[in-house]
Amino acid sequence: MQLSDKKATLSLSDGSASVEFPVYQGTIGPDVIDIRKLYGQTGMFTYDPGFLATASCESSITYIDGDKGQLLYRGYPIDQLAQNCDFMDVSYLILNGELPNAEQKREFDSLVTNHTMVHEQMQMFLRGFRRDAHPMAVLTGLVGAMSAFYHDSTDITNARHREISAIRLIAKLPTLVAMAYKYSMGQPYIYPQNDLSYTGNFLRMMFATPCEEYKVNDVVERALDRIFILHADHEQNASTSTVRLCGSSGTNPFAAIAAGVACLWGPAHGGANEACLQMLEELQANGGVAKVGEFMEKVKDKNSGVRLMGFGHRVYKNYDPRAKLMQETCKEVLGALGLENDPLFKLAMELERIALEDPYFVDRKLYPNVDFYSGIVQRAIGIPTSMFTAIFALARTVGWIAQWNEMLSDPDYKIGRPRQLYTGHAPRDIAK
Ligand code: ACO
């Protein structure tokens, strides 16, 4: 963080003396005004409920330029990473700041692979859930329970503990997600197999049965690996901020990541991919492409409560770069699986075409986000809609853990404690 030559001056209309605040510059992106002394100097707080203009931390992991539609992990553009790297390279990059060389990659792969198995007792824990529970409800429980199963790595002041818990989370999430799926299906769990890639292993744990070996399809493996890369981190979004806030109390990483999983579940965040596919399926059942115009009128009518899911983003006011890559992957997967004429894909393309020309969307700068096409890809692979957000959580775990680690090593780190504008009763007495 570098101090800028600029200073911000706040003057109030009540005649009190104006107050100066330092301004800091990042590498790229907007400068920030340091208002930490505002309350001490003026007795006032700032008011920014949705964090529309508030930087909650300093970070060097991910950068988004929403107007340009640019996403960088540690400085590398997302399209270059998606085209040249696999999810393990990207995880290493997000955690350590640099892409691995061949030796580092081998070591990291082997470290993660050797932690993929989960404590056998976790099966008993899973059995306590109803089989029809939502996978995100189960996953929130399973990740939270990791602090009970792996309490030998929960001392956050110990660097070795932090390292082990990071690897445990990244390695075991695919196993837990697949176990949650198998449990919901009433099928036996499939143990990880160490000679497969991270993504290949996950596919096998999801789709193999003891009666039949599962052959990992290269196109499907690449597509899912890309989904993982595109979802790996996204700076200070709601779930990441939740992990940071939860972790700021000094709680253990498993508890903090469980909070992130819970936040991600919401339909305005990670739950949007599930909601988007449900929207496409409903629209298809009610007339498909022929009814798109009618549906779009409903979306634009504020009283209808209907939104075009997979569209719009708090930060991107341009095409989400991940959506472009996802659309590419969608075509590749549908082609490879002989589903080129998939009606939901056609419907999505038509919705996108109309939205990109409609003044309602153009004026509000609403573009497809990553979730618009990822559901179609996952459905083609055979992943049920209810599992989409759990897969997002699996991929985002690396971002969450890197952001949590970064927070703990920040010398300015303090427990997160927002203030409020109180508008309730003034002090009053109970009537006797
Ligand atoms: N469909 C229709 N109108 C929309 C949509 C949409 N998907 N998104 C925003 N708008 C409209 C709003 O009604 C509002 O219009 P107004 O100015 O006339 O009142 C305007 O665009 C701005 O919308 P806000 O809700 O204020 O924008 P905000 O930044 O708070 O919300 C959000 C962003 C939550 C992503 C929103 O665009 C949305 O609900 N999208 C659909 C859900 C979705 O796809 N979420 C995934 C996000 S990406 C991710 O988490 C991986």
Coordinates of C-alpha atoms and ligand atoms in Angstrom, one line a residue:
M1 CA 0.0 0.0 0.0
Q2 CA 1.5 3.3 -1.1
L3 CA 0.7 6.7 0.2
S4 CA -0.5 9.1 -2.5
D5 CA 0.5 12.7 -2.9
K6 CA -3.2 13.5 -2.8
K7 CA -5.1 14.0 0.4
A8 CA -8.9 14.0 1.0
T9 CA -10.4 16.8 2.9
L10 CA -13.8 16.6 4.5
S11 CA -15.6 19.8 5.4
L12 CA -18.9 19.8 7.1
S13 CA -21.5 22.6 6.8
D14 CA -21.8 23.1 10.6
G15 CA -18.8 25.4 10.7
S16 CA -16.4 22.8 12.4
A17 CA -12.8 22.7 11.1
S18 CA -12.2 20.5 8.0
V19 CA -10.4 17.2 8.4
E20 CA -7.8 15.7 6.2
F21 CA -7.4 12.0 5.4
P22 CA -4.5 10.1 3.7
V23 CA -5.1 8.5 0.3
Y24 CA -3.4 5.3 -0.7
Q25 CA -2.7 3.9 -4.1
G26 CA -2.9 0.3 -5.3
T27 CA -1.0 -1.1 -8.2
I28 CA -4.1 -0.6 -10.4
G29 CA -7.7 0.3 -9.6
P30 CA -9.2 3.1 -7.6
D31 CA -7.3 4.9 -4.8
V32 CA -8.7 4.6 -1.3
I33 CA -9.3 7.2 1.3
D34 CA -8.2 6.0 4.7
I35 CA -11.0 7.0 7.1
R36 CA -9.9 5.0 10.1
K37 CA -9.5 8.2 12.1
L38 CA -12.8 9.7 11.0
Y39 CA -14.8 8.7 14.1
G40 CA -12.0 9.9 16.4
Q41 CA -11.8 13.2 14.6
T42 CA -15.4 14.0 13.9
G43 CA -17.5 11.6 16.0
M44 CA -19.2 10.4 12.8
F45 CA -19.2 7.1 10.9
T46 CA -19.5 6.5 7.2
Y47 CA -22.6 4.8 5.9
D48 CA -22.2 2.2 3.1
P49 CA -24.6 -0.8 3.8
G50 CA -23.8 -2.8 0.6
F51 CA -20.1 -1.9 0.6
L52 CA -20.7 0.1 -2.6
A53 CA -17.7 2.3 -2.1
T54 CA -15.8 0.6 0.7
A55 CA -12.6 -1.3 0.4
S56 CA -12.6 -3.7 3.4
C57 CA -9.0 -4.8 3.1
E58 CA -5.7 -4.6 1.2
S59 CA -5.2 -7.6 -1.0
S60 CA -2.7 -8.8 -3.7
I61 CA -4.6 -11.9 -4.9
T62 CA -7.3 -11.0 -7.4
Y63 CA -8.1 -7.9 -9.4
I64 CA -11.3 -7.1 -11.2
D65 CA -11.9 -4.1 -13.5
G66 CA -15.7 -4.3 -13.9
D67 CA -15.9 -1.7 -16.6
K68 CA -13.3 -3.4 -18.8
G69 CA -14.5 -6.9 -17.9
Q70 CA -11.1 -7.9 -16.7
L71 CA -10.2 -10.5 -14.1
L72 CA -6.7 -11.2 -12.9
Y73 CA -5.4 -13.8 -10.5
R74 CA -2.0 -12.6 -9.1
G75 CA -1.8 -10.4 -12.3
Y76 CA -2.5 -13.1 -14.8
P77 CA -5.6 -12.6 -17.0
I78 CA -8.2 -15.3 -16.5
D79 CA -8.4 -16.2 -20.2
Q80 CA -4.6 -17.0 -20.3
L81 CA -4.9 -19.1 -17.1
A82 CA -8.0 -20.9 -18.4
Q83 CA -6.2 -21.7 -21.7
N84 CA -2.8 -22.6 -20.4
C85 CA -3.1 -24.0 -16.9
D86 CA -5.0 -26.6 -14.9
F87 CA -6.8 -26.0 -11.6
M88 CA -3.8 -27.2 -9.5
D89 CA -1.5 -24.6 -11.2
V90 CA -4.1 -21.9 -10.5
S91 CA -4.5 -23.1 -6.9
Y92 CA -0.8 -23.0 -6.4
L93 CA -0.7 -19.5 -7.9
I94 CA -3.5 -18.2 -5.8
L95 CA -2.0 -19.6 -2.6
N96 CA 1.7 -18.8 -3.2
G97 CA 1.7 -15.8 -5.6
E98 CA 3.5 -17.4 -8.5
L99 CA 2.8 -20.2 -11.0
P100 CA 4.6 -23.4 -10.0
N101 CA 7.7 -24.8 -11.9
A102 CA 7.6 -28.5 -12.9
E103 CA 9.1 -29.6 -9.6
Q104 CA 6.8 -27.4 -7.4
K105 CA 3.8 -28.6 -9.4
R106 CA 4.7 -32.3 -8.9
E107 CA 5.1 -31.6 -5.1
F108 CA 1.9 -29.7 -4.8
D109 CA -0.1 -32.3 -6.8
S110 CA 1.2 -35.1 -4.6
L111 CA 0.6 -33.1 -1.4
V112 CA -3.0 -32.5 -2.4
T113 CA -3.5 -36.0 -3.7
N114 CA -2.3 -37.5 -0.4
H115 CA -4.9 -35.6 1.6
T116 CA -8.0 -36.4 -0.5
M117 CA -9.2 -39.2 1.8
V118 CA -11.4 -38.1 4.7
H119 CA -11.7 -39.5 8.2
E120 CA -13.8 -42.7 8.0
Q121 CA -16.0 -41.5 10.8
M122 CA -17.2 -38.7 8.6
Q123 CA -19.5 -41.3 6.9
M124 CA -21.3 -41.7 10.2
F125 CA -21.7 -38.0 10.5
L126 CA -23.1 -37.8 7.0
R127 CA -25.6 -40.5 7.9
G128 CA -27.2 -38.2 10.4
F129 CA -28.6 -36.1 7.5
R130 CA -31.9 -36.8 5.7
R131 CA -31.1 -38.1 2.2
D132 CA -33.3 -35.5 0.6
A133 CA -31.4 -32.6 2.3
H134 CA -30.0 -29.9 0.0
P135 CA -26.3 -30.7 -0.8
M136 CA -25.3 -27.1 0.4
A137 CA -27.0 -27.8 3.8
V138 CA -25.0 -31.0 4.0
L139 CA -21.8 -29.4 2.8
T140 CA -22.0 -26.5 5.3
G141 CA -22.3 -29.1 8.1
L142 CA -19.5 -31.3 6.7
V143 CA -17.0 -28.4 6.3
G144 CA -17.9 -27.1 9.8
A145 CA -17.4 -30.6 11.2
M146 CA -13.9 -30.7 9.7
S147 CA -12.7 -28.7 12.8
A148 CA -13.9 -31.6 14.9
F149 CA -12.2 -34.2 12.7
Y150 CA -9.0 -32.3 12.1
H151 CA -8.5 -30.4 15.4
D152 CA -4.7 -31.1 15.1
S153 CA -4.5 -28.3 12.5
T154 CA -6.7 -25.6 14.0
D155 CA -4.1 -23.4 15.8
I156 CA -4.2 -20.3 13.6
T157 CA -1.0 -18.9 15.2
N158 CA 1.0 -21.9 13.9
A159 CA 2.1 -21.5 10.3
R160 CA 2.4 -25.3 9.8
H161 CA -1.2 -25.8 11.1
R162 CA -2.4 -23.1 8.6
E163 CA -0.5 -24.8 5.8
I164 CA -1.9 -28.3 6.6
S165 CA -5.5 -27.0 7.0
A166 CA -5.3 -25.2 3.7
I167 CA -4.2 -28.4 1.9
R168 CA -6.8 -30.5 3.8
L169 CA -9.6 -28.2 2.7
I170 CA -8.5 -28.1 -1.0
A171 CA -7.9 -31.8 -1.1
K172 CA -11.0 -33.0 0.9
L173 CA -13.7 -30.8 -0.6
P174 CA -14.1 -32.9 -3.8
T175 CA -14.3 -36.0 -1.6
L176 CA -17.0 -34.4 0.7
V177 CA -19.0 -33.0 -2.2
A178 CA -19.0 -36.4 -4.0
M179 CA -19.9 -38.1 -0.7
A180 CA -22.9 -35.7 -0.2
Y181 CA -24.0 -36.6 -3.8
K182 CA -23.6 -40.3 -3.3
Y183 CA -25.5 -40.1 -0.1
S184 CA -28.4 -38.3 -1.7
M185 CA -28.5 -41.0 -4.4
G186 CA -28.3 -43.9 -1.9
Q187 CA -25.2 -45.1 -3.6
P188 CA -22.0 -46.3 -1.9
Y189 CA -19.1 -43.8 -1.5
I190 CA -16.2 -44.1 -3.9
Y191 CA -12.8 -43.6 -2.4
P192 CA -10.3 -41.2 -4.1
Q193 CA -7.8 -42.8 -6.5
N194 CA -4.4 -41.3 -6.4
D195 CA -3.3 -41.8 -10.0
L196 CA -6.0 -39.5 -11.3
S197 CA -5.9 -35.7 -11.6
Y198 CA -7.7 -33.5 -9.1
T199 CA -10.7 -33.1 -11.5
G200 CA -10.6 -36.6 -12.9
N201 CA -10.7 -38.0 -9.4
F202 CA -13.7 -35.8 -8.5
L203 CA -15.6 -37.0 -11.6
R204 CA -14.8 -40.6 -10.7
M205 CA -15.9 -40.2 -7.1
M206 CA -19.2 -38.6 -8.4
F207 CA -20.0 -41.1 -11.1
A208 CA -18.3 -44.5 -10.6
T209 CA -20.0 -47.3 -8.8
P210 CA -18.5 -50.5 -7.3
C211 CA -20.2 -52.4 -10.2
E212 CA -18.7 -50.5 -13.0
E213 CA -15.4 -48.6 -13.5
Y214 CA -15.8 -45.0 -14.6
K215 CA -13.6 -43.8 -17.6
V216 CA -12.9 -40.1 -17.3
N217 CA -13.7 -38.3 -20.5
D218 CA -11.0 -35.8 -21.5
V219 CA -13.4 -33.1 -22.7
V220 CA -15.5 -33.4 -19.6
E221 CA -12.5 -33.3 -17.4
R222 CA -11.1 -30.2 -19.1
A223 CA -14.5 -28.5 -18.9
L224 CA -15.0 -29.1 -15.2
D225 CA -11.4 -28.1 -14.5
R226 CA -12.1 -24.9 -16.3
I227 CA -15.2 -24.4 -14.2
F228 CA -13.0 -24.8 -11.1
I229 CA -10.4 -22.3 -12.5
L230 CA -13.1 -19.7 -13.3
H231 CA -14.6 -20.0 -9.8
A232 CA -11.4 -20.1 -7.8
D233 CA -11.4 -16.6 -6.5
H234 CA -13.2 -13.3 -7.1
E235 CA -11.7 -10.8 -4.7
Q236 CA -13.9 -9.4 -1.9
N237 CA -17.3 -10.9 -2.9
A238 CA -20.0 -11.8 -0.3
S239 CA -18.7 -15.3 0.7
T240 CA -15.0 -14.2 0.7
S241 CA -15.9 -11.2 2.9
T242 CA -17.8 -13.7 5.1
V243 CA -14.8 -15.9 5.5
R244 CA -12.6 -12.9 6.3
L245 CA -15.1 -11.5 8.8
C246 CA -15.7 -14.9 10.4
G247 CA -12.0 -15.6 10.5
S248 CA -11.2 -12.2 11.9
S249 CA -12.4 -13.4 15.3
G250 CA -9.6 -15.9 15.4
T251 CA -11.8 -18.9 14.7
N252 CA -10.3 -21.9 13.0
P253 CA -10.1 -22.1 9.1
F254 CA -12.7 -24.9 8.8
A255 CA -15.3 -22.8 10.7
A256 CA -14.5 -19.8 8.7
I257 CA -14.8 -21.7 5.4
A258 CA -18.1 -23.2 6.5
A259 CA -19.4 -19.7 6.9
G260 CA -18.3 -19.0 3.4
V261 CA -20.1 -22.1 2.1
A262 CA -23.3 -20.9 3.9
C263 CA -23.1 -17.4 2.3
L264 CA -22.3 -18.8 -1.1
W265 CA -25.6 -20.8 -1.0
G266 CA -27.8 -17.6 -1.5
P267 CA -29.4 -17.1 -5.0
A268 CA -27.9 -13.6 -5.4
H269 CA -24.4 -15.3 -5.1
G270 CA -23.3 -18.9 -5.8
G271 CA -26.9 -20.2 -5.8
A272 CA -27.5 -18.2 -9.0
N273 CA -26.2 -21.1 -11.2
E274 CA -28.9 -23.4 -9.8
A275 CA -31.5 -20.7 -10.1
C276 CA -30.4 -19.9 -13.7
L277 CA -30.8 -23.5 -14.8
Q278 CA -34.2 -23.8 -13.1
M279 CA -35.3 -20.6 -14.9
L280 CA -34.2 -22.1 -18.3
E281 CA -35.9 -25.4 -17.6
E282 CA -39.2 -23.6 -16.6
L283 CA -39.1 -21.4 -19.6
Q284 CA -38.4 -24.4 -21.9
A285 CA -41.4 -26.3 -20.3
N286 CA -43.6 -23.2 -20.9
G287 CA -43.0 -22.7 -24.6
G288 CA -39.2 -22.3 -25.0
V289 CA -37.8 -19.9 -27.5
A290 CA -41.3 -18.8 -28.7
K291 CA -42.0 -17.4 -25.2
V292 CA -38.7 -15.6 -24.7
G293 CA -40.3 -12.2 -25.5
E294 CA -43.1 -12.6 -23.0
F295 CA -40.6 -13.8 -20.4
M296 CA -38.4 -10.8 -21.0
E297 CA -41.3 -8.4 -20.4
K298 CA -41.8 -10.0 -17.0
V299 CA -38.1 -9.6 -16.2
K300 CA -38.4 -5.9 -17.0
D301 CA -41.5 -5.5 -14.9
K302 CA -40.3 -4.5 -11.4
N303 CA -43.6 -5.8 -9.9
S304 CA -43.2 -9.3 -11.2
G305 CA -40.2 -10.1 -8.9
V306 CA -38.6 -12.0 -11.8
R307 CA -35.0 -11.5 -12.6
L308 CA -33.0 -12.8 -15.5
M309 CA -30.8 -15.2 -13.5
G310 CA -27.2 -15.4 -14.6
F311 CA -27.3 -11.7 -15.7
G312 CA -25.9 -8.7 -13.9
H313 CA -23.1 -8.3 -11.5
R314 CA -22.2 -5.8 -8.7
V315 CA -18.7 -5.3 -10.2
Y316 CA -18.9 -6.2 -13.9
K317 CA -20.6 -3.5 -15.9
N318 CA -19.3 -5.2 -19.0
Y319 CA -19.3 -8.9 -20.2
D320 CA -18.0 -11.1 -17.4
P321 CA -14.8 -12.5 -18.9
R322 CA -15.6 -15.9 -17.2
A323 CA -19.0 -16.0 -19.1
K324 CA -17.2 -15.8 -22.5
L325 CA -14.9 -18.7 -21.5
M326 CA -17.9 -20.6 -20.1
Q327 CA -19.8 -20.2 -23.4
E328 CA -16.8 -21.5 -25.3
T329 CA -16.6 -24.6 -23.0
C330 CA -20.3 -25.1 -23.3
K331 CA -20.1 -25.4 -27.1
E332 CA -17.1 -27.8 -26.7
V333 CA -18.8 -30.1 -24.2
L334 CA -22.2 -30.2 -26.0
G335 CA -20.3 -31.0 -29.3
A336 CA -18.2 -33.7 -27.7
L337 CA -21.3 -35.3 -26.1
G338 CA -23.4 -35.0 -29.2
L339 CA -25.8 -32.5 -27.6
E340 CA -25.2 -29.7 -30.1
N341 CA -29.0 -29.2 -30.4
D342 CA -29.5 -28.9 -26.7
P343 CA -32.7 -26.8 -26.4
L344 CA -31.5 -25.1 -23.1
F345 CA -28.3 -23.9 -24.8
K346 CA -30.4 -22.5 -27.7
L347 CA -32.7 -20.8 -25.2
A348 CA -29.8 -19.3 -23.3
M349 CA -28.2 -17.9 -26.5
E350 CA -31.6 -16.4 -27.5
L351 CA -32.1 -14.8 -24.1
E352 CA -28.6 -13.4 -24.3
R353 CA -29.1 -12.1 -27.8
I354 CA -32.3 -10.3 -26.9
A355 CA -30.9 -8.9 -23.6
L356 CA -27.8 -7.5 -25.2
E357 CA -29.9 -5.5 -27.6
D358 CA -32.6 -4.4 -25.1
P359 CA -32.3 -0.9 -23.7
Y360 CA -33.4 -2.1 -20.2
F361 CA -30.2 -4.3 -20.0
V362 CA -28.0 -2.0 -22.1
D363 CA -28.8 1.1 -19.9
R364 CA -28.2 -0.8 -16.7
K365 CA -25.1 -2.5 -18.1
L366 CA -26.4 -6.0 -17.4
Y367 CA -24.4 -8.7 -19.1
P368 CA -24.2 -12.5 -18.7
N369 CA -22.2 -13.5 -15.6
V370 CA -20.3 -16.8 -15.1
D371 CA -23.4 -18.6 -14.0
F372 CA -25.3 -18.1 -17.2
Y373 CA -23.6 -21.0 -19.1
S374 CA -22.0 -23.0 -16.3
G375 CA -25.3 -24.7 -15.4
I376 CA -25.7 -26.0 -19.0
V377 CA -22.2 -27.4 -19.0
Q378 CA -22.7 -29.1 -15.6
R379 CA -26.1 -30.5 -16.6
A380 CA -24.5 -32.0 -19.9
I381 CA -21.8 -33.6 -17.7
G382 CA -24.5 -35.3 -15.6
I383 CA -24.3 -33.1 -12.5
P384 CA -27.7 -32.5 -11.0
T385 CA -28.8 -28.9 -10.6
S386 CA -28.9 -29.2 -6.8
M387 CA -25.1 -29.9 -6.8
F388 CA -24.1 -26.8 -8.8
T389 CA -23.4 -24.5 -5.9
A390 CA -21.5 -27.3 -4.0
I391 CA -19.2 -27.5 -7.0
F392 CA -18.8 -23.7 -6.9
A393 CA -17.9 -24.0 -3.2
L394 CA -15.3 -26.7 -3.9
A395 CA -13.6 -24.4 -6.4
R396 CA -13.8 -21.3 -4.3
T397 CA -12.3 -23.0 -1.3
V398 CA -8.8 -22.2 -2.6
G399 CA -9.7 -18.5 -2.9
W400 CA -11.3 -18.4 0.5
I401 CA -8.3 -20.0 2.2
A402 CA -5.8 -17.8 0.4
Q403 CA -7.8 -14.7 1.4
W404 CA -8.0 -15.9 5.0
N405 CA -4.2 -16.5 5.1
E406 CA -3.6 -13.1 3.6
M407 CA -5.8 -11.5 6.3
L408 CA -3.9 -13.2 9.1
S409 CA -0.6 -12.1 7.8
D410 CA -1.7 -8.4 7.4
P411 CA -0.1 -6.2 10.1
D412 CA -3.3 -4.1 10.0
Y413 CA -5.5 -7.1 10.8
K414 CA -8.1 -6.5 13.4
I415 CA -11.4 -8.2 14.2
G416 CA -14.0 -7.0 11.7
R417 CA -16.6 -4.9 13.6
P418 CA -18.8 -2.6 11.4
R419 CA -20.7 0.2 13.1
Q420 CA -24.3 1.3 12.5
L421 CA -26.7 4.2 12.1
Y422 CA -29.1 3.5 15.0
T423 CA -32.7 4.5 14.2
G424 CA -34.6 2.6 17.0
H425 CA -36.1 4.0 20.2
A426 CA -34.2 6.5 22.3
P427 CA -33.7 5.3 25.9
R428 CA -37.1 4.7 27.6
D429 CA -38.4 3.1 30.7
I430 CA -40.7 0.1 31.1
A431 CA -44.1 1.4 32.2
K432 CA -44.8 0.2 35.8
Ligands
ACO1 N1 -32.6 -9.1 -14.2 C1 -33.4 -8.0 -14.3 N2 -33.0 -6.8 -13.8 C2 -31.8 -6.8 -13.1 C3 -31.0 -7.9 -13.0 C4 -31.4 -9.1 -13.5 N3 -30.7 -10.2 -13.4 N4 -29.9 -7.6 -12.2 C5 -30.0 -6.2 -11.9 N5 -31.2 -5.8 -12.5 C6 -31.7 -4.4 -12.4 C7 -32.2 -4.0 -11.0 O1 -33.6 -4.2 -11.0 C8 -31.9 -2.6 -10.9 O2 -32.8 -1.8 -11.7 P1 -33.2 -0.3 -11.3 O3 -32.0 0.5 -11.3 O4 -34.2 0.1 -12.3 O5 -33.8 -0.5 -9.9 C9 -30.5 -2.5 -11.6 O6 -30.5 -3.5 -12.6 C10 -29.3 -2.6 -10.6 O7 -29.5 -3.8 -9.9 P2 -29.1 -4.1 -8.4 O8 -29.9 -5.2 -7.9 O9 -29.2 -2.8 -7.7 O10 -27.6 -4.5 -8.6 P3 -26.7 -5.2 -7.5 O11 -25.3 -4.8 -7.9 O12 -27.1 -4.9 -6.2 O13 -27.0 -6.7 -7.8 C11 -26.8 -8.9 -8.6 C12 -26.1 -7.6 -8.5 C13 -27.3 -9.4 -7.3 C14 -25.8 -10.0 -9.2 C15 -28.0 -8.8 -9.6 O14 -27.6 -8.3 -10.9 C16 -28.9 -10.0 -9.7 O15 -29.8 -10.3 -8.9 N6 -28.6 -10.9 -10.8 C17 -29.3 -12.1 -10.9 C18 -28.6 -13.2 -10.0 C19 -27.3 -13.6 -10.4 O16 -27.1 -14.0 -11.6 N7 -26.3 -13.7 -9.5 C20 -25.0 -14.1 -9.8 C21 -23.9 -13.1 -9.5 S1 -22.4 -13.7 -10.0 C22 -21.8 -14.8 -8.8 O17 -22.1 -14.7 -7.6 C23 -21.0 -15.9 -9.2

